[in-house]
Short mmCIF file of C-alpha atoms in Angstrom, two decimals:
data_model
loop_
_atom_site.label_atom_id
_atom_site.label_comp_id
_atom_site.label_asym_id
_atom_site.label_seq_id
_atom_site.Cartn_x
_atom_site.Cartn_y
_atom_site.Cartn_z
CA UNK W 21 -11.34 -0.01 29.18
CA UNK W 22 -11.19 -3.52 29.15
CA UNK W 23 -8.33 -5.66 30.76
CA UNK W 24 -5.38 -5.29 28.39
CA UNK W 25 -6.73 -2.02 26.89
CA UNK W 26 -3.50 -0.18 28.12
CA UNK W 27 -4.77 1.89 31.09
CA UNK W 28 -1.84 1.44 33.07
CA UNK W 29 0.00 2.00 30.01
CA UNK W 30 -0.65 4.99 29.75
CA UNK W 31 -0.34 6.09 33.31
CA UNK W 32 3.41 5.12 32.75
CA UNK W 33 3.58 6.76 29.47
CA UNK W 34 2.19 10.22 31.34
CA UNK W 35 4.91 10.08 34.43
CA UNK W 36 7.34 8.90 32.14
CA UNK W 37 8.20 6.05 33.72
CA UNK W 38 8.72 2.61 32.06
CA UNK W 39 6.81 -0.13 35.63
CA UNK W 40 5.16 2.82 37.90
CA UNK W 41 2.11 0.66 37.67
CA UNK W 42 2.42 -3.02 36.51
CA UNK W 43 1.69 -4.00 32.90
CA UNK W 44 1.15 -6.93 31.15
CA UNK W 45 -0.13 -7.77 27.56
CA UNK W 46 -1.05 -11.71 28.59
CA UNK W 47 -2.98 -10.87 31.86
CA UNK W 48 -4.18 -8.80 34.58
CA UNK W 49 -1.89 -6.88 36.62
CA UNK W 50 -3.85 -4.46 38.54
CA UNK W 51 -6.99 -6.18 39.43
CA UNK W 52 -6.83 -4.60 42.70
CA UNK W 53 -7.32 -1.00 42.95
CA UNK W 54 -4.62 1.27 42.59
CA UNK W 55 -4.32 4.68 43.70
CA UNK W 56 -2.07 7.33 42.40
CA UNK W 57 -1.73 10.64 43.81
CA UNK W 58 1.22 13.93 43.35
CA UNK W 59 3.26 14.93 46.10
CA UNK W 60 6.78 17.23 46.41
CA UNK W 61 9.20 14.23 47.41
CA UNK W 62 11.60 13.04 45.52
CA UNK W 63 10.91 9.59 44.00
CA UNK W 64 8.18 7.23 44.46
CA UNK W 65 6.25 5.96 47.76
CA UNK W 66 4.12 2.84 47.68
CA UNK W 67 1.85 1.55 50.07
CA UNK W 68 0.86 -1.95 50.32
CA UNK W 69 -2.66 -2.83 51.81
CA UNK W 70 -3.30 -6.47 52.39
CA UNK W 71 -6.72 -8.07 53.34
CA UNK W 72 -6.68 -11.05 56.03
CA UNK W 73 -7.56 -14.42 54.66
CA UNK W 74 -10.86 -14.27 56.65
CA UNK W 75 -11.83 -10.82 54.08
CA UNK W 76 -9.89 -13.06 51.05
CA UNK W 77 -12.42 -15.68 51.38
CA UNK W 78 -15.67 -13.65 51.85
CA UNK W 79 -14.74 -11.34 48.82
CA UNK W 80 -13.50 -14.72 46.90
CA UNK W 81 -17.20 -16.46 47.86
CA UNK W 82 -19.11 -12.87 46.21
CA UNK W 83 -16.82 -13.49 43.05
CA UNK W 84 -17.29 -17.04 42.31
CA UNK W 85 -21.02 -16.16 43.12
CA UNK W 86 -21.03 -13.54 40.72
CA UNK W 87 -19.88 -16.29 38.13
CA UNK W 88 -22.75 -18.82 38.79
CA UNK W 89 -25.41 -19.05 36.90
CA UNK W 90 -29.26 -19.56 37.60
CA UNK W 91 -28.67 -23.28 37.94
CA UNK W 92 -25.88 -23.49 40.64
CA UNK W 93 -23.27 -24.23 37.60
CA UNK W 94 -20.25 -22.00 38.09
CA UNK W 95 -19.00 -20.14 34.40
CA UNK W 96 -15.57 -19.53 33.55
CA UNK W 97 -15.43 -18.52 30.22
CA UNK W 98 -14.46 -15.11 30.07
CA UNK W 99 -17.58 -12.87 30.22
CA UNK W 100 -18.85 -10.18 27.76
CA UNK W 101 -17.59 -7.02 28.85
CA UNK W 102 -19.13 -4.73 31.09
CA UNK W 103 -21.28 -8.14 32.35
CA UNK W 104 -22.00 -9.15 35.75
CA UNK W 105 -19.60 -11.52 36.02
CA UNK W 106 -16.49 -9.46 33.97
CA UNK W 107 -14.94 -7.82 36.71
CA UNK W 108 -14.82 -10.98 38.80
CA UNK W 109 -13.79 -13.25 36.24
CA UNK W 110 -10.91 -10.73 35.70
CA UNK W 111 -9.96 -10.72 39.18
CA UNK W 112 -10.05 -13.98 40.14
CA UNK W 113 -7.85 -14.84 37.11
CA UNK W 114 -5.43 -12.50 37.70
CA UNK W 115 -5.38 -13.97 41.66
CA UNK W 116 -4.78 -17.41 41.17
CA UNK W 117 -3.13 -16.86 37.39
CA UNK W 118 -3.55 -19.37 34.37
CA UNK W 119 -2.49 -22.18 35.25
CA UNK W 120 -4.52 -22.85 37.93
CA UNK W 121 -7.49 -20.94 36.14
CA UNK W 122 -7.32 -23.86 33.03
CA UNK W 123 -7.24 -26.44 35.61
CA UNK W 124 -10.39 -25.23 37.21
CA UNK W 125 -11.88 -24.96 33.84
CA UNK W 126 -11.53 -28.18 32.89
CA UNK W 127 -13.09 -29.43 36.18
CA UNK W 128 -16.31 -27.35 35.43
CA UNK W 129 -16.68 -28.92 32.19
CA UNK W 130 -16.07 -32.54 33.49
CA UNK W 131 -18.90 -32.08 36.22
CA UNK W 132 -20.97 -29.46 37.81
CA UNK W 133 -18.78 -27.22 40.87
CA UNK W 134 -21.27 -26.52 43.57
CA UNK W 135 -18.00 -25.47 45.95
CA UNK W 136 -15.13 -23.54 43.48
CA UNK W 137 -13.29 -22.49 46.65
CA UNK W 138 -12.49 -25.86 48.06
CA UNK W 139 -11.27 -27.25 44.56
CA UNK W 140 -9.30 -24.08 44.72
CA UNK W 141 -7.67 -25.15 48.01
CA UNK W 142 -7.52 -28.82 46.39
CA UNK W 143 -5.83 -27.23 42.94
CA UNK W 144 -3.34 -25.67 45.04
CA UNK W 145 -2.17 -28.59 47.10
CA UNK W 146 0.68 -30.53 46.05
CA UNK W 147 2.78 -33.20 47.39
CA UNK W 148 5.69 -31.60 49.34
CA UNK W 149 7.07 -34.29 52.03
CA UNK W 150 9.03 -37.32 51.10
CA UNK W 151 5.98 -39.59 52.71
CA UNK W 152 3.62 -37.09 50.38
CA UNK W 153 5.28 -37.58 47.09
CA UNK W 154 5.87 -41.53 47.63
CA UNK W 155 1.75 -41.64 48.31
CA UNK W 156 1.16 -39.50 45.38
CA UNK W 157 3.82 -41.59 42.80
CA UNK W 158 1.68 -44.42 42.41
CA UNK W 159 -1.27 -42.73 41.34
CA UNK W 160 0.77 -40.92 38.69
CA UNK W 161 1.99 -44.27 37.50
CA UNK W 162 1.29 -47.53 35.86
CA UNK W 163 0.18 -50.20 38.28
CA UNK W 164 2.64 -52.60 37.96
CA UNK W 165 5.93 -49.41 38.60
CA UNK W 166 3.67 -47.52 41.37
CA UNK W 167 4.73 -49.43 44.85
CA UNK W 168 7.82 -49.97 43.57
CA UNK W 169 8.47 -46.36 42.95
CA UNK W 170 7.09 -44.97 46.51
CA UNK W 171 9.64 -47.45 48.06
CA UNK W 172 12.77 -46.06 46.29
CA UNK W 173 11.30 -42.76 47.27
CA UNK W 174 11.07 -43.28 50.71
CA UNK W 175 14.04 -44.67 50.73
CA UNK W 176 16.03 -42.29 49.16
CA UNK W 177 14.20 -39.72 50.90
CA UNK W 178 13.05 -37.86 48.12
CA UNK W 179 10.63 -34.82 48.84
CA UNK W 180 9.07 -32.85 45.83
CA UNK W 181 11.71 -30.33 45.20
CA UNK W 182 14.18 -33.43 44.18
CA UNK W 183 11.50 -34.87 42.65
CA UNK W 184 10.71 -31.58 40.60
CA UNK W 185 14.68 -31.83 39.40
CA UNK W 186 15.31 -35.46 38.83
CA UNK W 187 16.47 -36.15 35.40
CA UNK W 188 15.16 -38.93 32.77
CA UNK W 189 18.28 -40.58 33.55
CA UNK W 190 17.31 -40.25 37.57
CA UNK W 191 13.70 -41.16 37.55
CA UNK W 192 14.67 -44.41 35.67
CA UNK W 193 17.89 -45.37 37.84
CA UNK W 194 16.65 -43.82 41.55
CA UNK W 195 13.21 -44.65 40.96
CA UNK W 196 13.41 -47.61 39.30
CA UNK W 197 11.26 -46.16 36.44
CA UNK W 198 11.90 -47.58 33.19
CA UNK W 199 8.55 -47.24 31.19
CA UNK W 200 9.43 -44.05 28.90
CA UNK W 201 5.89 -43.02 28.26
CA UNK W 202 5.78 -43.79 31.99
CA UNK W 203 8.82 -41.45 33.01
CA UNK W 204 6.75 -38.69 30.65
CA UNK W 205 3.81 -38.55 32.22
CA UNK W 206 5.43 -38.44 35.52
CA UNK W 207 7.03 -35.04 34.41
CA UNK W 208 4.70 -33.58 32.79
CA UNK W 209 1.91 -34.16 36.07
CA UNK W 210 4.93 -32.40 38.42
CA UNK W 211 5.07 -29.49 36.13
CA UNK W 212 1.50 -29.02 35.70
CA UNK W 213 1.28 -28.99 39.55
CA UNK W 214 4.15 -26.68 39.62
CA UNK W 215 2.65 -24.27 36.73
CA UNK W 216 -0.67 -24.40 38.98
CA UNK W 217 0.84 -24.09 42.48
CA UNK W 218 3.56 -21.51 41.32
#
C-alpha cells in the first residue's frame, strides 16, 4: 500500500494496541523498516538500529539520485506510485519532515540543484550564537534598521533562543525595531527556520 494506506494501522488494530507501530494520517512514520516478530514475554521489546552518518549520507546520495532526472534536475513532486523515485521521495520526506521538504522545493523551482545534500546541510543551519543572530538580523531587515539592530543584539547578548521568544513589544523596544511590517517579517523568517530546523 501506499504511504498513508493504513498498514501500520492495521498492525495495531491486530495486537490490539492503540502506537505499537507509529501512525500518522499527514506523513510517513515508518519509512524505515520495521520488524515485528511473537515471543512469550510479557510486554513489548524494541530494538533501535541506527546507521552512522558516513552510511546516512551514502544511502541519502542513492535517494536524491533516484529523484534526478535525465538532465541533472533533481524532482520533488511526489512521484506516481510504485515509480522509481516513490520510495525515496517517501523516505526522504519523512527524514527531514515538511518543513524543510517545502523549503527545498521551492529552491528547485527557483534554479536547477546539482548538490540537494549540501542545501540540505544549508536548510538546516540556523543562527544560534549571539554574534550569529546579530550577522543574520540585518539581512532579515530593512537597510536603514539592520546595523542598528545587530548592535542592540550584541549588546544585549541575545542568542536565537531569546530571539525565537521576544515579543512585538521586545523586538521594537530591545531591538530598536519599530517598522511593523518590519517586526513581521522578522518573525515570521525565525519561525520558518524553526519549522525547518525543528
Amino acid at each position: 500500500g501506499d504511504t498513508g494506506a493504513g498498514k501500520s494501522s492495521l498492525l495495531n488494530a491486530l495486537l490490539k494496541e492503540l502506537l505499537i507501530v507509529p501512525t500518522s494520517g499527514i506523513r510517513a512514520c515508518t519509512a524505515a523498516i520495521i520488524e515485528l516478530s511473537a515471543h512469550n514475554l510479557d510486554g513489548y521489546v524494541s530494538e533501535v538500529e541506527f546507521v552512522s552518518r558516513e552510511e546516512w549520507q551514502r544511502e541519502e546520495g542513492e535517494l536524491f539520485a533516484a529523484l534526478t532526472d535525465e538532465a541533472g534536475q533533481l524532482m520533488l513532486e511526489r512521484p506516481v506510485e510504485n515509480s522509481e523515485g516513490h520510495d525515496a521521495y517517501w523516505h526522504l520526506r519523512s527524514v527531514y519532515g515538511q518543513a524543510l521538504w517545502d523549503a527545498l522545493y521551492l529552491r528547485t523551482r527557483e534554479s536547477k540543484v546539482t548538490k540537494p545534500q549540501e542545501m540540505v546541510a544549508e536548510l538546516l543551519q540556523r543562527p544560534s550564537s549571539t554574534k550569529d543572530v546579530a550577522e543574520w538580523l540585518p539581512s532579515q531587515l530593512p537597510v536603514h534598521l539592520g546595523p542598528s539592530a545587530a548592535a542592540a543584539c550584541l549588546k544585549e547578548d541575545i542568542c536565537w533562543q531569546v530571539l525565537s521568544s521576544m515579543s512585538d513589544q521586545e523586538l521594537e523596544e530591545v531591538l530598536g525595531i519599530t517598522d511593523v511590517s518590519a517586526r513581521a517579517q522578522l518573525v515570521a523568517a525565525v519561525h520558518q527556520i524553526n519549522s525547518r530546523t525543528q
